[in-house]
CSV table of C-alpha atoms in Angstrom, one decimal:
chain,number,residue,atom,x,y,z
A,605,MET,CA,82.2,139.5,118.0
A,606,LEU,CA,79.7,141.1,120.0
A,607,THR,CA,80.5,141.2,123.6
A,608,VAL,CA,78.3,142.7,126.4
A,609,VAL,CA,80.6,144.2,129.4
A,610,CYS,CA,79.3,145.2,133.2
A,611,GLU,CA,81.8,148.1,133.2
A,612,THR,CA,80.3,149.2,136.8
A,613,PRO,CA,77.3,148.2,138.8
A,614,GLY,CA,74.4,149.1,136.8
A,615,THR,CA,76.1,149.8,133.5
A,616,LEU,CA,76.1,147.4,130.6
A,617,ARG,CA,77.8,148.3,127.3
A,618,ALA,CA,77.8,146.2,124.2
A,619,LEU,CA,81.3,146.2,122.6
A,620,ASP,CA,83.1,144.8,119.4
A,621,ARG,CA,85.8,142.7,120.6
A,622,PRO,CA,88.2,140.3,118.4
A,623,VAL,CA,87.6,136.9,118.4
A,624,PRO,CA,89.7,135.2,121.1
A,625,GLU,CA,92.6,133.2,119.9
A,626,ARG,CA,92.5,129.7,121.0
A,627,ALA,CA,95.5,128.6,123.2
A,628,GLU,CA,97.1,125.0,123.3
A,629,GLY,CA,94.8,122.5,124.8
A,630,GLU,CA,91.5,124.9,124.6
A,631,VAL,CA,88.4,124.4,122.9
A,632,MET,CA,87.0,127.4,121.0
A,633,LEU,CA,83.0,127.6,121.5
A,634,ARG,CA,80.4,129.5,119.6
A,635,VAL,CA,78.2,130.6,122.5
A,636,LYS,CA,74.4,129.7,121.8
A,637,ARG,CA,72.8,129.8,125.3
A,638,VAL,CA,73.7,131.7,128.5
A,639,GLY,CA,71.4,131.3,131.5
A,640,VAL,CA,71.1,134.3,133.7
A,641,CYS,CA,72.1,133.8,137.4
A,642,GLY,CA,71.5,135.2,140.6
A,643,THR,CA,75.3,135.7,140.4
A,644,ASP,CA,74.8,138.0,137.3
A,645,LEU,CA,72.2,140.2,138.9
A,646,HIS,CA,74.2,140.7,142.0
A,647,ILE,CA,77.3,141.7,139.6
A,648,PHE,CA,74.9,143.9,138.0
A,649,THR,CA,73.7,145.5,141.1
A,650,GLY,CA,77.2,145.7,142.8
A,651,ASN,CA,76.5,143.0,145.5
A,652,GLN,CA,79.1,140.1,144.3
A,653,PRO,CA,82.0,139.9,146.9
A,654,TYR,CA,84.2,138.0,144.6
A,655,LEU,CA,84.2,140.4,141.7
A,656,ASN,CA,86.4,143.2,140.0
A,657,TYR,CA,84.9,145.2,137.2
A,658,PRO,CA,84.7,145.6,134.5
A,659,ARG,CA,83.5,141.9,133.9
A,660,VAL,CA,81.7,139.9,131.1
A,661,MET,CA,79.1,138.0,132.9
A,662,GLY,CA,77.7,134.6,132.2
A,663,HIS,CA,78.7,131.1,133.5
A,664,GLU,CA,75.7,129.1,132.7
A,665,LEU,CA,76.1,128.4,129.0
A,666,SER,CA,76.0,125.9,126.3
A,667,GLY,CA,77.5,126.1,122.6
A,668,THR,CA,78.8,124.5,119.8
A,669,VAL,CA,82.4,123.4,119.1
A,670,GLU,CA,84.1,125.5,116.7
A,671,ALA,CA,87.7,123.9,117.1
A,672,ALA,CA,89.1,121.5,119.7
A,673,PRO,CA,92.4,120.1,120.4
A,674,THR,CA,93.3,116.6,118.5
A,675,GLY,CA,92.4,113.5,120.6
A,676,SER,CA,89.9,115.6,122.6
A,677,GLY,CA,87.1,113.6,121.6
A,678,LEU,CA,85.2,116.9,120.6
A,679,GLN,CA,84.4,117.8,116.9
A,680,PRO,CA,83.2,120.8,115.2
A,681,GLY,CA,79.5,121.4,115.7
A,682,ASP,CA,79.1,119.0,118.9
A,683,THR,CA,76.8,120.6,121.2
A,684,VAL,CA,78.5,121.1,124.4
A,685,TYR,CA,78.0,122.6,128.0
A,686,VAL,CA,80.7,124.0,130.1
A,687,MET,CA,81.7,123.0,134.0
A,688,PRO,CA,82.4,126.9,134.6
A,689,TYR,CA,84.6,126.5,137.6
A,690,LEU,CA,87.9,126.5,136.3
A,691,SER,CA,89.8,124.3,139.0
A,692,CYS,CA,93.7,124.0,139.3
A,693,GLY,CA,93.6,120.0,139.8
A,694,LYS,CA,96.6,120.6,142.3
A,695,CYS,CA,95.5,122.1,145.5
A,696,ILE,CA,94.2,120.5,148.7
A,697,ALA,CA,90.5,120.7,147.7
A,698,CYS,CA,91.2,119.4,144.5
A,699,ARG,CA,93.4,116.4,145.4
A,700,ALA,CA,90.4,115.7,147.6
A,701,GLY,CA,88.0,115.5,144.6
A,702,LYS,CA,86.5,118.8,145.8
A,703,THR,CA,86.9,120.7,142.7
A,704,ASN,CA,84.0,122.9,143.2
A,705,CYS,CA,85.9,124.6,146.2
A,706,CYS,CA,89.6,124.9,144.7
A,707,VAL,CA,91.7,127.1,146.4
A,708,ASN,CA,92.7,128.7,143.0
A,709,ILE,CA,89.3,128.7,141.6
A,710,GLN,CA,88.6,130.7,138.5
A,711,VAL,CA,84.9,130.9,137.7
A,712,LEU,CA,84.0,132.2,134.5
A,713,GLY,CA,81.8,135.2,134.5
A,714,VAL,CA,83.1,136.3,138.2
A,715,HIS,CA,86.9,135.7,138.3
A,716,ARG,CA,87.6,135.9,134.6
A,717,ASP,CA,85.3,136.9,131.7
A,718,GLY,CA,82.4,134.7,130.8
A,719,ALA,CA,79.7,134.0,128.2
A,720,PHE,CA,78.0,137.2,127.5
A,721,THR,CA,79.9,137.1,124.1
A,722,GLU,CA,79.7,135.3,120.7
A,723,PHE,CA,82.9,133.1,121.1
A,724,LEU,CA,84.7,131.7,124.2
A,725,SER,CA,88.1,129.6,124.4
A,726,VAL,CA,87.9,127.5,127.4
A,727,PRO,CA,90.4,124.7,128.8
A,728,GLN,CA,89.4,121.4,127.2
A,729,GLN,CA,88.5,119.4,130.5
A,730,PHE,CA,85.8,121.7,131.5
A,731,VAL,CA,83.8,121.2,128.1
A,732,HIS,CA,81.6,118.3,128.0
A,733,LYS,CA,79.7,116.9,124.9
A,734,VAL,CA,76.1,116.8,125.8
A,735,GLU,CA,73.3,114.5,124.1
A,736,GLY,CA,69.9,114.0,124.6
A,737,VAL,CA,69.2,117.5,126.0
A,738,SER,CA,68.4,120.8,124.0
A,739,LEU,CA,70.7,123.8,124.1
A,740,ASP,CA,68.1,125.7,126.5
A,741,GLN,CA,68.2,122.7,128.8
A,742,ALA,CA,72.1,122.3,128.7
A,743,ALA,CA,72.4,126.1,129.5
A,744,MET,CA,70.3,125.2,132.8
A,745,VAL,CA,72.4,122.4,134.2
A,746,GLU,CA,74.6,124.5,136.0
A,747,PHE,CA,72.1,126.2,138.6
A,748,LEU,CA,70.5,122.8,139.0
A,749,ALA,CA,73.5,121.3,139.8
A,750,ILE,CA,74.1,123.5,142.4
A,751,GLY,CA,70.7,122.3,144.0
A,752,ALA,CA,71.8,118.7,143.4
A,753,HIS,CA,75.2,119.5,145.0
A,754,ALA,CA,73.5,120.8,148.2
A,755,VAL,CA,71.0,118.4,148.4
A,756,ARG,CA,73.8,115.5,148.3
A,757,ARG,CA,75.8,117.0,150.8
A,758,SER,CA,73.0,117.4,153.2
A,759,GLY,CA,72.4,113.5,153.1
A,760,ALA,CA,68.4,114.5,152.5
A,761,ARG,CA,66.5,111.2,152.1
A,762,ALA,CA,63.1,109.9,151.7
A,763,GLY,CA,60.6,111.2,154.3
A,764,GLN,CA,62.5,113.7,155.9
A,765,ARG,CA,60.9,117.2,156.4
A,766,ILE,CA,62.9,119.5,154.4
A,767,LEU,CA,62.7,123.4,154.2
A,768,VAL,CA,64.0,125.4,151.3
A,769,VAL,CA,64.0,129.2,152.5
A,770,GLY,CA,64.2,131.2,149.1
A,771,ALA,CA,62.3,130.1,146.2
A,772,GLY,CA,64.5,131.7,143.6
A,773,PRO,CA,66.2,129.3,141.0
A,774,ILE,CA,68.7,127.8,143.3
A,775,GLY,CA,66.5,127.0,146.0
A,776,MET,CA,64.0,125.7,143.5
A,777,ALA,CA,66.9,123.3,142.3
A,778,ALA,CA,67.3,122.2,145.9
A,779,MET,CA,63.6,121.4,145.9
A,780,ILE,CA,63.6,119.3,142.9
A,781,PHE,CA,66.5,117.1,143.9
A,782,ALA,CA,65.1,116.8,147.6
A,783,GLN,CA,61.8,115.6,146.3
A,784,LEU,CA,63.7,113.3,143.8
A,785,ASN,CA,65.3,112.0,147.0
A,786,GLY,CA,61.6,111.3,148.5
A,787,ALA,CA,61.9,114.0,150.9
A,788,VAL,CA,58.6,116.0,151.8
A,789,VAL,CA,59.6,119.6,150.7
A,790,THR,CA,58.2,123.0,152.2
A,791,ALA,CA,59.0,126.1,150.4
A,792,LEU,CA,59.3,129.6,152.4
A,793,ASP,CA,59.6,132.9,150.4
A,794,SER,CA,58.0,136.4,150.8
A,795,ARG,CA,56.6,136.2,146.9
A,796,GLU,CA,53.4,134.7,146.4
A,797,ASP,CA,54.1,134.1,142.7
A,798,ARG,CA,57.1,132.2,143.5
A,799,LEU,CA,55.5,130.2,146.1
A,800,ASP,CA,52.5,129.4,143.5
A,801,PHE,CA,55.2,128.3,140.9
A,802,CYS,CA,56.6,125.7,143.4
A,803,THR,CA,53.2,124.4,144.1
A,804,ARG,CA,52.0,124.5,140.8
A,805,SER,CA,54.9,123.3,138.6
A,806,LEU,CA,57.6,121.8,141.2
A,807,LYS,CA,54.9,120.1,143.2
A,808,VAL,CA,56.0,121.0,146.5
A,809,SER,CA,54.2,119.6,149.5
A,810,HIS,CA,53.7,122.9,151.3
A,811,SER,CA,54.2,126.5,150.6
A,812,VAL,CA,54.6,129.1,153.4
A,813,ARG,CA,54.5,133.1,153.0
A,814,LEU,CA,57.2,134.6,155.0
A,815,GLY,CA,55.7,137.2,157.3
A,816,ALA,CA,53.9,137.3,160.6
A,817,GLY,CA,52.7,134.0,161.7
A,818,ASP,CA,55.1,131.9,159.4
A,819,GLU,CA,57.0,130.2,162.2
A,820,ALA,CA,53.8,129.1,163.6
A,821,GLN,CA,52.7,127.6,160.3
A,822,LEU,CA,55.9,125.9,159.9
A,823,ALA,CA,55.8,124.7,163.5
A,824,THR,CA,52.2,123.2,162.9
A,825,LEU,CA,53.5,121.4,159.4
A,826,THR,CA,55.8,119.6,161.5
A,827,GLU,CA,54.2,118.9,164.7
A,828,ASN,CA,56.4,121.3,166.4
A,829,GLU,CA,59.7,119.5,165.6
A,830,PHE,CA,60.8,121.7,162.8
A,831,PHE,CA,62.8,120.2,159.5
A,832,ASP,CA,65.3,117.6,159.3
A,833,VAL,CA,67.2,119.7,156.7
A,834,VAL,CA,67.2,123.4,155.9
A,835,PHE,CA,68.4,124.9,153.0
A,836,ASP,CA,69.1,128.8,152.8
A,837,ALA,CA,69.0,130.1,149.1
A,838,THR,CA,68.1,133.7,149.9
A,839,GLY,CA,71.5,135.7,150.1
A,840,ASN,CA,70.3,137.6,152.9
A,841,PRO,CA,72.2,137.6,156.1
A,842,LYS,CA,69.1,138.2,158.4
A,843,ALA,CA,67.4,135.3,156.8
A,844,MET,CA,70.6,133.0,157.0
A,845,GLU,CA,70.6,133.9,160.8
A,846,ARG,CA,66.9,133.0,161.3
A,847,GLY,CA,67.1,129.7,159.7
A,848,PHE,CA,69.0,128.3,162.6
A,849,GLN,CA,65.6,128.4,164.5
A,850,LEU,CA,64.0,126.2,162.0
A,851,VAL,CA,66.2,123.4,162.1
A,852,ALA,CA,65.1,120.2,164.1
A,853,HIS,CA,67.0,118.8,166.9
A,854,GLY,CA,69.7,116.6,165.4
A,855,GLY,CA,69.2,118.3,162.1
A,856,THR,CA,71.1,119.8,159.4
A,857,TYR,CA,71.5,123.3,158.2
A,858,VAL,CA,73.0,124.0,154.6
A,859,LEU,CA,73.9,127.7,153.4
A,860,ILE,CA,73.8,127.8,149.9
A,861,SER,CA,73.7,131.4,150.0
A,862,ILE,CA,77.1,133.5,150.1
A,863,VAL,CA,77.0,137.1,151.3
A,864,GLY,CA,79.6,139.5,152.1
A,865,ALA,CA,78.9,139.8,155.8
A,866,ASN,CA,79.4,137.8,159.0
A,867,ILE,CA,76.6,135.4,160.2
A,868,THR,CA,75.9,134.9,163.8
A,869,PHE,CA,73.9,132.6,165.6
A,870,SER,CA,73.2,131.5,169.3
A,871,ASP,CA,75.7,128.8,170.5
A,872,PRO,CA,73.3,127.3,173.0
A,873,GLU,CA,70.6,126.9,170.5
A,874,PHE,CA,73.1,125.5,167.9
A,875,HIS,CA,74.6,122.9,170.6
A,876,LYS,CA,71.3,121.7,172.2
A,877,ARG,CA,70.2,120.6,168.9
A,878,GLU,CA,73.5,118.9,167.9
A,879,MET,CA,73.0,120.7,164.7
A,880,THR,CA,75.0,120.0,161.7
A,881,LEU,CA,76.0,123.3,160.1
A,882,MET,CA,77.6,123.4,156.3
A,883,SER,CA,78.1,125.3,153.3
A,884,SER,CA,77.5,124.2,149.8
A,885,ARG,CA,79.5,126.0,147.0
A,886,ASN,CA,79.1,125.4,143.1
A,887,ALA,CA,79.0,121.8,142.1
A,888,THR,CA,81.0,118.8,140.9
A,889,ASN,CA,81.0,116.6,137.7
A,890,GLU,CA,79.0,114.2,139.7
A,891,ASP,CA,76.2,116.7,140.2
A,892,PHE,CA,76.0,117.7,136.6
A,893,ASN,CA,75.6,114.2,135.5
A,894,THR,CA,72.9,113.8,138.1
A,895,VAL,CA,71.1,116.7,136.5
A,896,LEU,CA,71.5,115.7,132.8
A,897,ASP,CA,70.2,112.0,134.2
A,898,ALA,CA,67.3,113.7,135.5
A,899,MET,CA,66.6,116.1,132.2
A,900,ARG,CA,67.0,112.9,130.1
A,901,ALA,CA,64.3,111.0,132.1
A,902,GLY,CA,62.0,113.8,132.0
A,903,LEU,CA,62.2,114.7,135.9
A,904,ILE,CA,63.0,118.4,135.4
A,905,PRO,CA,59.8,120.9,134.9
A,906,PRO,CA,60.0,122.4,131.5
A,907,THR,CA,58.7,125.5,132.9
A,908,LEU,CA,61.6,127.0,134.7
A,909,ASN,CA,62.7,128.9,131.5
A,910,THR,CA,60.2,131.8,131.6
A,911,HIS,CA,62.2,134.5,129.8
A,912,ARG,CA,64.7,135.1,127.0
A,913,MET,CA,66.4,137.8,125.2
A,914,ALA,CA,69.0,138.3,122.5
A,915,LEU,CA,72.7,138.9,123.4
A,916,ALA,CA,72.2,142.3,121.7
A,917,ASP,CA,69.3,143.6,123.9
A,918,VAL,CA,71.2,142.6,127.2
A,919,PRO,CA,72.2,146.3,127.6
A,920,THR,CA,68.5,147.7,127.5
A,921,GLN,CA,66.7,144.8,128.9
A,922,PHE,CA,68.8,143.1,131.7
A,923,GLN,CA,67.6,145.5,134.3
A,924,ASN,CA,63.9,144.2,133.7
A,925,LEU,CA,64.9,141.0,135.1
A,926,LEU,CA,65.2,142.5,138.4
A,927,ASP,CA,61.5,143.5,138.4
A,928,PRO,CA,59.2,141.1,140.8
A,929,LYS,CA,56.5,142.1,138.5
A,930,ALA,CA,57.9,140.3,135.6
A,931,GLY,CA,57.8,137.0,137.2
A,932,VAL,CA,61.1,135.8,136.2
A,933,ILE,CA,62.3,132.2,137.3
A,934,LYS,CA,65.0,131.9,134.6
A,935,ALA,CA,66.1,133.9,131.7
A,936,ILE,CA,68.1,132.7,128.7
A,937,VAL,CA,70.3,134.8,126.4
A,938,GLU,CA,70.4,133.8,122.9
A,939,CYS,CA,73.7,134.2,121.2
């Protein structure tokens, strides 16, 4: 089977590997679609803190069942998506229902080989039959669920002022679900094309270009009170630190981004606001179901998927996704 391996940062190679054997309790999948995530781009550029090379990337996937355990409820040919966070089910986080931050988590495409391949065998409990959405949509559930999870954790509600810093796919996912909660959303980013997309396709209330005078603009939009909830989706330490200044008194700051660095902030500024600071990692089944319900209701813009390529073309075309001029929002690999 064709498999694309990231051997070292910047080096992708197409290999012919044997089809994996299906272990007991696993489902053999024929991979059909794989969404390209910021994590994959970070792996390619060497900026993913939880990874060892070589690695088969890809954790946003949909496919069809080739074989499944008896009694699983899955049949050959069923369309499925995969929960890519393989949790242990036993640790302190799993026992509390927080499988997204399992102590022993194994994320497909990060801790273990992922979906840039033709066949994949996955434990049954992480494979979910999906109806009422396309293969393309099913491959985009995961990144949208990350945004839905962050919004759910934040408690964002109708009428609140929300700022999302970083208008990549994860940031856009947070914008979508904050708006579905009735919040008033402002997007902050350095790229005019991304901001235009947020205004045109996501219908955010405001967009502000990062740069000189941006804080004054944000102050004006909020009557100098700033934002009830700020989400950081930049993956940039300096941006993450700056975000503390943009949270209203009594507000909440949610770090969706993860970076291999220490983040510092002014304790007096933090305390005088009685700010709530939280991280948001991955997503849970509840968040995946929230996304699927929104998709079936037609509430997710169909314009998010902007680029696609065949699996065989990944070694030569993948680096093009890093070019801002390409205007990539979400790329999908067809297997």
